[in-house]
């Protein structure tokens, strides 16, 4: 057994290499970033190796839309946990190699054949900012542990407050773990405001969260985890054409709650859904909330939350001069740009807004931001007593009111860097460019009599369409299936065809199938982006519209690629039909 003096050369302040632990420690020094500026920092070497290695997984221009040359595309889930931590140390290089190997088979979000969902490739400025946050681990729980880095969150609040038409000095924001985190923060904010003693006594009253049938399913997560309960969600009918909240039905609900003295915790306006691009009429919702308030003697004021994680960036067009059209968008997409800008203008009436930079911010996961108009109210309502071991050394100490205490700066730096890099014109150019691509795609669909775009009235980023057998006039057939209950059986049959085409394309994509020398594109499908018009009350689970889905979020996508995607859809349709 060695003594302390034998383990340490105290005079030279180093360990004696004779000890086994000291040998490990010496090896470990090369696996940690240098704490000072050195010519050869092991971190620089390791990151350089890792980036070069993962770059080798990228296919060439004609390769498939996933990473790896010949990746293993199946995982043995039955035996994957049959593993123990090694007893001895490995090397950084070996772990980097093992890590890079995990990325084989992952969808390549930057590949022009990737059009499956609102999952874009992240921009370089946001990636670098996010990576830097991992080196020195700023924790934005308080100023002492984040110092200047917490400016990224504060400046984000100012930029987003300006974007939404709020007073930026009063605006606050918190970067959190996703759109569901934003939803959860809003529920907590609403309950703390409306049920005034709920933080001390718990939720003992069935306050209601009201949202539309188009609202994101995370409403179930948030009401569940916040202790309100999923049964306290009330859903508002949506218009069968626009998928927007029906204000007349909302008024019925609010009036009923008002007359029965049932507190409303919040009304959620969905501002841009993934598939239907539904925007709820926020100004009208605000007027109804003011008309039918909670009983102020017993409850606080209901919260108006905009779930705008998909649609928020359209607000960058709020001051765009559509007459001068400085970015020279084609006249065909100007109406869509105007419509989206007008729809987003309603967020000025909200109390809080959810923003995802990893969707329409082209930033890494997860960079979601819960933005609130009245920072003094929110932060006071949720404030907790201080900690015995954390001392406030700066005016900004979100540890007092956040759900998370360990708060990595990754998301805040990514979102902040994106806004600094893109600016208004950058967002306008990339969003308008997607609509330019989409206009071409919809013309390709219209050129085939057996395909029909089913969301042609929408102005969003996705194109939804159906493919029918040869000889079927798709537009006429779809119109009947949408409006006439006599065609419900055919609707269901063609829904199954749509799903089978989507599944076929996915299997081709994962199997690396080539069509005319090119790999299969990665697209998706929806199993119910809207109800049939005769199912307006949403009681018939079969009277929904299935649709194939192309999201041209990728800046590398070209008109040629989208024409090719439709060719692949028709070939998949033919194979599906030949199998039945």
Short mmCIF file of N, CA, C and O in Angstrom, two decimals, residues 165-261:
data_model
loop_
_atom_site.label_atom_id
_atom_site.label_comp_id
_atom_site.label_asym_id
_atom_site.label_seq_id
_atom_site.Cartn_x
_atom_site.Cartn_y
_atom_site.Cartn_z
N UNK A 165 -43.70 41.30 -32.63
CA UNK A 165 -44.41 42.55 -32.40
C UNK A 165 -44.62 42.87 -30.93
O UNK A 165 -45.52 43.65 -30.59
N UNK A 166 -43.81 42.30 -30.04
CA UNK A 166 -43.87 42.58 -28.62
C UNK A 166 -42.80 43.60 -28.23
O UNK A 166 -41.90 43.89 -29.03
N UNK A 167 -42.88 44.09 -27.00
CA UNK A 167 -41.82 44.93 -26.46
C UNK A 167 -40.64 44.03 -26.11
O UNK A 167 -40.74 43.20 -25.20
N UNK A 168 -39.52 44.14 -26.81
CA UNK A 168 -38.42 43.19 -26.56
C UNK A 168 -37.85 43.27 -25.16
O UNK A 168 -37.34 42.27 -24.63
N UNK A 169 -37.92 44.44 -24.54
CA UNK A 169 -37.37 44.57 -23.19
C UNK A 169 -38.19 43.77 -22.17
O UNK A 169 -37.66 43.38 -21.13
N UNK A 170 -39.45 43.56 -22.47
CA UNK A 170 -40.31 42.79 -21.56
C UNK A 170 -40.38 41.31 -21.92
O UNK A 170 -40.96 40.52 -21.19
N UNK A 171 -39.84 40.94 -23.08
CA UNK A 171 -39.93 39.57 -23.57
C UNK A 171 -38.89 38.68 -22.90
O UNK A 171 -37.74 39.09 -22.69
N UNK A 172 -39.29 37.47 -22.57
CA UNK A 172 -38.35 36.48 -22.05
C UNK A 172 -38.43 35.21 -22.87
O UNK A 172 -39.38 34.99 -23.62
N UNK A 173 -37.42 34.37 -22.75
CA UNK A 173 -37.47 33.06 -23.44
C UNK A 173 -36.61 32.07 -22.70
O UNK A 173 -35.67 32.44 -21.98
N UNK A 174 -36.96 30.81 -22.88
CA UNK A 174 -36.19 29.71 -22.32
C UNK A 174 -36.02 28.66 -23.40
O UNK A 174 -37.00 28.19 -23.99
N UNK A 175 -34.79 28.29 -23.67
CA UNK A 175 -34.55 27.17 -24.57
C UNK A 175 -34.77 25.88 -23.80
O UNK A 175 -34.32 25.74 -22.65
N UNK A 176 -35.46 24.95 -24.43
CA UNK A 176 -35.86 23.74 -23.72
C UNK A 176 -35.73 22.53 -24.63
O UNK A 176 -35.14 22.62 -25.72
N UNK A 177 -36.29 21.40 -24.19
CA UNK A 177 -35.96 20.11 -24.80
C UNK A 177 -36.79 19.75 -26.03
O UNK A 177 -36.67 18.64 -26.54
N UNK A 178 -37.59 20.63 -26.55
CA UNK A 178 -38.36 20.35 -27.76
C UNK A 178 -39.68 21.09 -27.73
O UNK A 178 -40.01 21.80 -26.78
N UNK A 179 -40.46 20.90 -28.81
CA UNK A 179 -41.78 21.52 -28.85
C UNK A 179 -42.66 21.06 -27.70
O UNK A 179 -43.50 21.83 -27.19
N UNK A 180 -42.48 19.81 -27.26
CA UNK A 180 -43.24 19.33 -26.11
C UNK A 180 -42.82 20.04 -24.84
O UNK A 180 -43.63 20.26 -23.93
N UNK A 181 -41.55 20.44 -24.76
CA UNK A 181 -41.09 21.24 -23.63
C UNK A 181 -41.77 22.60 -23.61
O UNK A 181 -42.16 23.10 -22.55
N UNK A 182 -41.92 23.21 -24.78
CA UNK A 182 -42.63 24.49 -24.88
C UNK A 182 -44.08 24.33 -24.42
O UNK A 182 -44.61 25.16 -23.67
N UNK A 183 -44.73 23.26 -24.90
CA UNK A 183 -46.12 22.99 -24.51
C UNK A 183 -46.21 22.82 -22.99
O UNK A 183 -47.12 23.33 -22.34
N UNK A 184 -45.26 22.11 -22.41
CA UNK A 184 -45.28 21.84 -20.97
C UNK A 184 -45.06 23.13 -20.18
O UNK A 184 -45.73 23.36 -19.17
N UNK A 185 -44.13 23.95 -20.63
CA UNK A 185 -43.93 25.24 -19.98
C UNK A 185 -45.21 26.08 -20.02
O UNK A 185 -45.58 26.75 -19.04
N UNK A 186 -45.91 26.03 -21.16
CA UNK A 186 -47.14 26.84 -21.25
C UNK A 186 -48.20 26.33 -20.27
O UNK A 186 -48.91 27.13 -19.64
N UNK A 187 -48.32 24.99 -20.14
CA UNK A 187 -49.31 24.46 -19.21
C UNK A 187 -48.97 24.87 -17.77
O UNK A 187 -49.83 25.28 -17.00
N UNK A 188 -47.69 24.79 -17.41
CA UNK A 188 -47.27 25.18 -16.07
C UNK A 188 -47.54 26.68 -15.84
O UNK A 188 -48.02 27.08 -14.76
N UNK A 189 -47.20 27.50 -16.81
CA UNK A 189 -47.45 28.94 -16.73
C UNK A 189 -48.94 29.20 -16.53
O UNK A 189 -49.35 29.97 -15.65
N UNK A 190 -49.77 28.53 -17.33
CA UNK A 190 -51.22 28.74 -17.27
C UNK A 190 -51.79 28.31 -15.91
O UNK A 190 -52.58 29.02 -15.30
N UNK A 191 -51.37 27.13 -15.43
CA UNK A 191 -51.88 26.66 -14.14
C UNK A 191 -51.45 27.57 -13.00
O UNK A 191 -52.22 27.84 -12.07
N UNK A 192 -50.21 28.05 -13.05
CA UNK A 192 -49.71 28.92 -11.99
C UNK A 192 -50.43 30.26 -12.01
O UNK A 192 -50.64 30.87 -10.96
N UNK A 193 -50.84 30.70 -13.18
CA UNK A 193 -51.55 31.97 -13.29
C UNK A 193 -53.02 31.83 -12.90
O UNK A 193 -53.57 32.67 -12.18
N UNK A 194 -53.67 30.77 -13.37
CA UNK A 194 -55.12 30.62 -13.19
C UNK A 194 -55.46 30.02 -11.84
O UNK A 194 -56.36 30.51 -11.14
N UNK A 195 -54.79 28.94 -11.45
CA UNK A 195 -55.02 28.30 -10.14
C UNK A 195 -53.96 28.82 -9.19
O UNK A 195 -52.88 28.25 -9.07
N UNK A 196 -54.27 29.90 -8.52
CA UNK A 196 -53.25 30.71 -7.85
C UNK A 196 -52.50 29.98 -6.75
O UNK A 196 -51.36 30.33 -6.43
N UNK A 197 -53.13 28.99 -6.12
CA UNK A 197 -52.45 28.28 -5.04
C UNK A 197 -51.95 26.90 -5.47
O UNK A 197 -51.57 26.07 -4.64
N UNK A 198 -51.95 26.64 -6.78
CA UNK A 198 -51.61 25.30 -7.26
C UNK A 198 -50.16 24.94 -7.02
O UNK A 198 -49.83 23.76 -6.85
N UNK A 199 -49.27 25.93 -6.94
CA UNK A 199 -47.86 25.60 -6.72
C UNK A 199 -47.63 25.10 -5.30
O UNK A 199 -46.72 24.29 -5.06
N UNK A 200 -48.45 25.58 -4.37
CA UNK A 200 -48.30 25.13 -2.98
C UNK A 200 -49.15 23.90 -2.69
O UNK A 200 -48.70 22.95 -2.04
N UNK A 201 -50.37 23.88 -3.19
CA UNK A 201 -51.32 22.83 -2.81
C UNK A 201 -51.52 21.77 -3.89
O UNK A 201 -52.22 20.78 -3.66
N UNK A 202 -50.92 22.01 -5.07
CA UNK A 202 -51.13 21.08 -6.17
C UNK A 202 -52.37 21.45 -6.98
O UNK A 202 -53.15 22.33 -6.60
N UNK A 203 -52.55 20.76 -8.10
CA UNK A 203 -53.69 21.02 -8.96
C UNK A 203 -54.89 20.28 -8.40
O UNK A 203 -54.97 19.05 -8.45
N UNK A 204 -55.83 21.02 -7.83
CA UNK A 204 -57.01 20.44 -7.19
C UNK A 204 -58.30 20.82 -7.90
O UNK A 204 -59.39 20.48 -7.44
N UNK A 205 -58.17 21.55 -9.00
CA UNK A 205 -59.34 22.02 -9.75
C UNK A 205 -59.19 21.61 -11.20
O UNK A 205 -58.10 21.69 -11.77
N UNK A 206 -60.29 21.17 -11.80
CA UNK A 206 -60.24 20.74 -13.20
C UNK A 206 -60.30 21.93 -14.15
O UNK A 206 -61.31 22.18 -14.81
N UNK A 207 -59.20 22.65 -14.21
CA UNK A 207 -59.09 23.71 -15.21
C UNK A 207 -58.95 23.07 -16.59
O UNK A 207 -58.48 21.94 -16.72
N UNK A 208 -59.37 23.78 -17.61
CA UNK A 208 -59.41 23.23 -18.96
C UNK A 208 -58.33 23.83 -19.86
O UNK A 208 -58.08 25.03 -19.82
N UNK A 209 -57.73 22.98 -20.66
CA UNK A 209 -56.85 23.40 -21.76
C UNK A 209 -57.63 23.17 -23.05
O UNK A 209 -58.06 22.05 -23.33
N UNK A 210 -57.83 24.24 -23.81
CA UNK A 210 -58.66 24.18 -25.02
C UNK A 210 -57.76 24.31 -26.24
O UNK A 210 -56.95 25.23 -26.32
N UNK A 211 -57.90 23.40 -27.16
CA UNK A 211 -57.11 23.45 -28.40
C UNK A 211 -57.92 22.80 -29.52
O UNK A 211 -58.96 22.19 -29.28
N UNK A 212 -57.43 22.93 -30.72
CA UNK A 212 -58.20 22.42 -31.86
C UNK A 212 -57.90 20.94 -32.10
O UNK A 212 -56.97 20.36 -31.53
N UNK A 213 -58.69 20.34 -32.98
CA UNK A 213 -58.46 18.95 -33.36
C UNK A 213 -57.13 18.78 -34.10
O UNK A 213 -56.64 17.66 -34.23
N UNK A 214 -56.57 19.89 -34.58
CA UNK A 214 -55.29 19.83 -35.28
C UNK A 214 -54.10 19.98 -34.34
O UNK A 214 -52.96 19.90 -34.77
N UNK A 215 -54.36 20.19 -33.06
CA UNK A 215 -53.27 20.42 -32.11
C UNK A 215 -52.36 19.20 -32.03
O UNK A 215 -52.78 18.06 -32.21
N UNK A 216 -51.11 19.45 -31.72
CA UNK A 216 -50.11 18.39 -31.66
C UNK A 216 -50.40 17.43 -30.51
O UNK A 216 -50.88 17.85 -29.45
N UNK A 217 -50.07 16.17 -30.70
CA UNK A 217 -50.40 15.15 -29.70
C UNK A 217 -49.65 15.37 -28.38
O UNK A 217 -50.00 14.76 -27.36
N UNK A 218 -48.67 16.24 -28.37
CA UNK A 218 -47.96 16.50 -27.12
C UNK A 218 -48.86 17.13 -26.07
O UNK A 218 -48.50 17.22 -24.90
N UNK A 219 -50.06 17.57 -26.49
CA UNK A 219 -51.03 18.07 -25.51
C UNK A 219 -51.30 17.00 -24.45
O UNK A 219 -51.53 17.31 -23.27
N UNK A 220 -51.27 15.73 -24.85
CA UNK A 220 -51.49 14.62 -23.91
C UNK A 220 -50.32 14.49 -22.95
O UNK A 220 -50.50 14.33 -21.74
N UNK A 221 -49.10 14.59 -23.49
CA UNK A 221 -47.91 14.52 -22.64
C UNK A 221 -47.93 15.62 -21.59
O UNK A 221 -47.71 15.38 -20.40
N UNK A 222 -48.17 16.84 -22.04
CA UNK A 222 -48.01 18.00 -21.17
C UNK A 222 -49.05 18.04 -20.07
O UNK A 222 -48.73 18.32 -18.90
N UNK A 223 -50.31 17.79 -20.41
CA UNK A 223 -51.35 17.81 -19.38
C UNK A 223 -51.17 16.64 -18.41
O UNK A 223 -51.48 16.76 -17.22
N UNK A 224 -50.66 15.53 -18.91
CA UNK A 224 -50.39 14.37 -18.07
C UNK A 224 -49.25 14.68 -17.09
O UNK A 224 -49.39 14.57 -15.87
N UNK A 225 -48.12 15.10 -17.62
CA UNK A 225 -46.93 15.31 -16.79
C UNK A 225 -47.10 16.48 -15.82
O UNK A 225 -46.49 16.50 -14.75
N UNK A 226 -47.92 17.45 -16.18
CA UNK A 226 -48.15 18.59 -15.29
C UNK A 226 -49.22 18.30 -14.23
O UNK A 226 -49.53 19.15 -13.41
N UNK A 227 -49.81 17.10 -14.27
CA UNK A 227 -50.75 16.71 -13.24
C UNK A 227 -52.16 17.22 -13.44
O UNK A 227 -53.03 16.99 -12.58
N UNK A 228 -52.42 17.88 -14.57
CA UNK A 228 -53.78 18.36 -14.84
C UNK A 228 -54.67 17.21 -15.30
O UNK A 228 -55.84 17.14 -14.97
N UNK A 229 -54.09 16.33 -16.10
CA UNK A 229 -54.84 15.18 -16.60
C UNK A 229 -55.32 15.38 -18.02
O UNK A 229 -55.78 16.47 -18.40
N UNK A 230 -55.20 14.33 -18.80
CA UNK A 230 -55.57 14.40 -20.21
C UNK A 230 -57.06 14.62 -20.43
O UNK A 230 -57.48 15.15 -21.46
N UNK A 231 -57.88 14.24 -19.46
CA UNK A 231 -59.33 14.41 -19.60
C UNK A 231 -59.74 15.88 -19.53
O UNK A 231 -60.90 16.21 -19.83
N UNK A 232 -58.84 16.75 -19.15
CA UNK A 232 -59.18 18.17 -19.06
C UNK A 232 -58.82 18.94 -20.32
O UNK A 232 -58.81 20.18 -20.32
N UNK A 233 -58.55 18.23 -21.39
CA UNK A 233 -58.38 18.85 -22.71
C UNK A 233 -59.75 18.92 -23.39
O UNK A 233 -60.50 17.94 -23.41
N UNK A 234 -60.10 20.07 -23.92
CA UNK A 234 -61.31 20.22 -24.73
C UNK A 234 -60.87 20.58 -26.14
O UNK A 234 -60.10 21.52 -26.35
N UNK A 235 -61.37 19.82 -27.10
CA UNK A 235 -60.97 20.04 -28.50
C UNK A 235 -62.04 20.84 -29.25
O UNK A 235 -63.23 20.55 -29.14
N UNK A 236 -61.57 21.80 -30.01
CA UNK A 236 -62.45 22.65 -30.82
C UNK A 236 -62.49 22.10 -32.24
O UNK A 236 -61.46 21.69 -32.79
N UNK A 237 -63.68 22.10 -32.82
CA UNK A 237 -63.81 21.67 -34.23
C UNK A 237 -62.94 22.55 -35.12
O UNK A 237 -62.68 23.72 -34.83
N UNK A 238 -62.55 21.98 -36.24
CA UNK A 238 -61.79 22.76 -37.22
C UNK A 238 -62.53 22.79 -38.55
O UNK A 238 -63.31 21.89 -38.87
N UNK A 239 -62.26 23.82 -39.30
CA UNK A 239 -62.87 23.97 -40.61
C UNK A 239 -62.39 22.86 -41.54
O UNK A 239 -61.18 22.58 -41.61
N UNK A 240 -63.29 22.21 -42.26
CA UNK A 240 -62.92 21.07 -43.09
C UNK A 240 -62.06 21.49 -44.27
O UNK A 240 -61.40 20.65 -44.90
N UNK A 241 -62.05 22.78 -44.61
CA UNK A 241 -61.25 23.25 -45.74
C UNK A 241 -59.89 23.79 -45.28
O UNK A 241 -58.86 23.47 -45.87
N UNK A 242 -59.88 24.61 -44.23
CA UNK A 242 -58.64 25.27 -43.80
C UNK A 242 -57.97 24.58 -42.62
O UNK A 242 -56.81 24.87 -42.31
N UNK A 243 -58.69 23.68 -41.94
CA UNK A 243 -58.20 23.01 -40.74
C UNK A 243 -57.97 23.98 -39.58
O UNK A 243 -57.33 23.63 -38.59
N UNK A 244 -58.47 25.20 -39.71
CA UNK A 244 -58.33 26.20 -38.65
C UNK A 244 -59.44 26.05 -37.62
O UNK A 244 -60.53 25.53 -37.90
N UNK A 245 -59.17 26.53 -36.42
CA UNK A 245 -60.12 26.46 -35.32
C UNK A 245 -61.43 27.17 -35.67
O UNK A 245 -61.42 28.29 -36.21
N UNK A 246 -62.54 26.54 -35.37
CA UNK A 246 -63.87 27.10 -35.60
C UNK A 246 -64.21 28.03 -34.43
O UNK A 246 -64.47 27.58 -33.31
N UNK A 247 -64.22 29.34 -34.69
CA UNK A 247 -64.44 30.31 -33.62
C UNK A 247 -65.82 30.19 -33.00
O UNK A 247 -66.01 30.44 -31.81
N UNK A 248 -66.81 29.82 -33.81
CA UNK A 248 -68.16 29.67 -33.28
C UNK A 248 -68.21 28.54 -32.25
O UNK A 248 -68.84 28.67 -31.19
N UNK A 249 -67.53 27.44 -32.54
CA UNK A 249 -67.49 26.33 -31.59
C UNK A 249 -66.68 26.71 -30.35
O UNK A 249 -67.04 26.36 -29.21
N UNK A 250 -65.58 27.44 -30.55
CA UNK A 250 -64.80 27.90 -29.41
C UNK A 250 -65.66 28.78 -28.50
O UNK A 250 -65.60 28.66 -27.27
N UNK A 251 -66.46 29.65 -29.10
CA UNK A 251 -67.32 30.52 -28.29
C UNK A 251 -68.31 29.69 -27.48
O UNK A 251 -68.57 30.00 -26.30
N UNK A 252 -68.86 28.65 -28.07
CA UNK A 252 -69.76 27.78 -27.32
C UNK A 252 -69.06 27.19 -26.09
O UNK A 252 -69.63 27.15 -24.99
N UNK A 253 -67.84 26.76 -26.27
CA UNK A 253 -67.09 26.13 -25.18
C UNK A 253 -66.78 27.16 -24.09
O UNK A 253 -66.98 26.91 -22.89
N UNK A 254 -66.27 28.32 -24.50
CA UNK A 254 -65.90 29.34 -23.53
C UNK A 254 -67.13 29.86 -22.77
O UNK A 254 -67.07 30.09 -21.56
N UNK A 255 -68.23 30.01 -23.50
CA UNK A 255 -69.46 30.49 -22.86
C UNK A 255 -69.95 29.47 -21.83
O UNK A 255 -70.36 29.83 -20.72
N UNK A 256 -69.88 28.19 -22.19
CA UNK A 256 -70.31 27.14 -21.28
C UNK A 256 -69.44 27.12 -20.02
O UNK A 256 -69.95 27.00 -18.90
N UNK A 257 -68.12 27.23 -20.20
CA UNK A 257 -67.20 27.25 -19.06
C UNK A 257 -67.47 28.48 -18.19
O UNK A 257 -67.46 28.40 -16.95
N UNK A 258 -67.72 29.62 -18.83
CA UNK A 258 -67.98 30.86 -18.11
C UNK A 258 -69.25 30.74 -17.26
O UNK A 258 -69.26 31.12 -16.07
N UNK A 259 -70.30 30.21 -17.86
CA UNK A 259 -71.58 30.10 -17.15
C UNK A 259 -71.52 29.08 -16.02
O UNK A 259 -72.20 29.24 -14.99
N UNK A 260 -70.70 28.04 -16.19
CA UNK A 260 -70.60 27.00 -15.16
C UNK A 260 -69.46 27.24 -14.18
O UNK A 260 -69.20 26.41 -13.31
N UNK A 261 -68.80 28.38 -14.34
CA UNK A 261 -67.68 28.76 -13.46
C UNK A 261 -66.56 27.71 -13.49
O UNK A 261 -65.94 27.39 -12.47
#
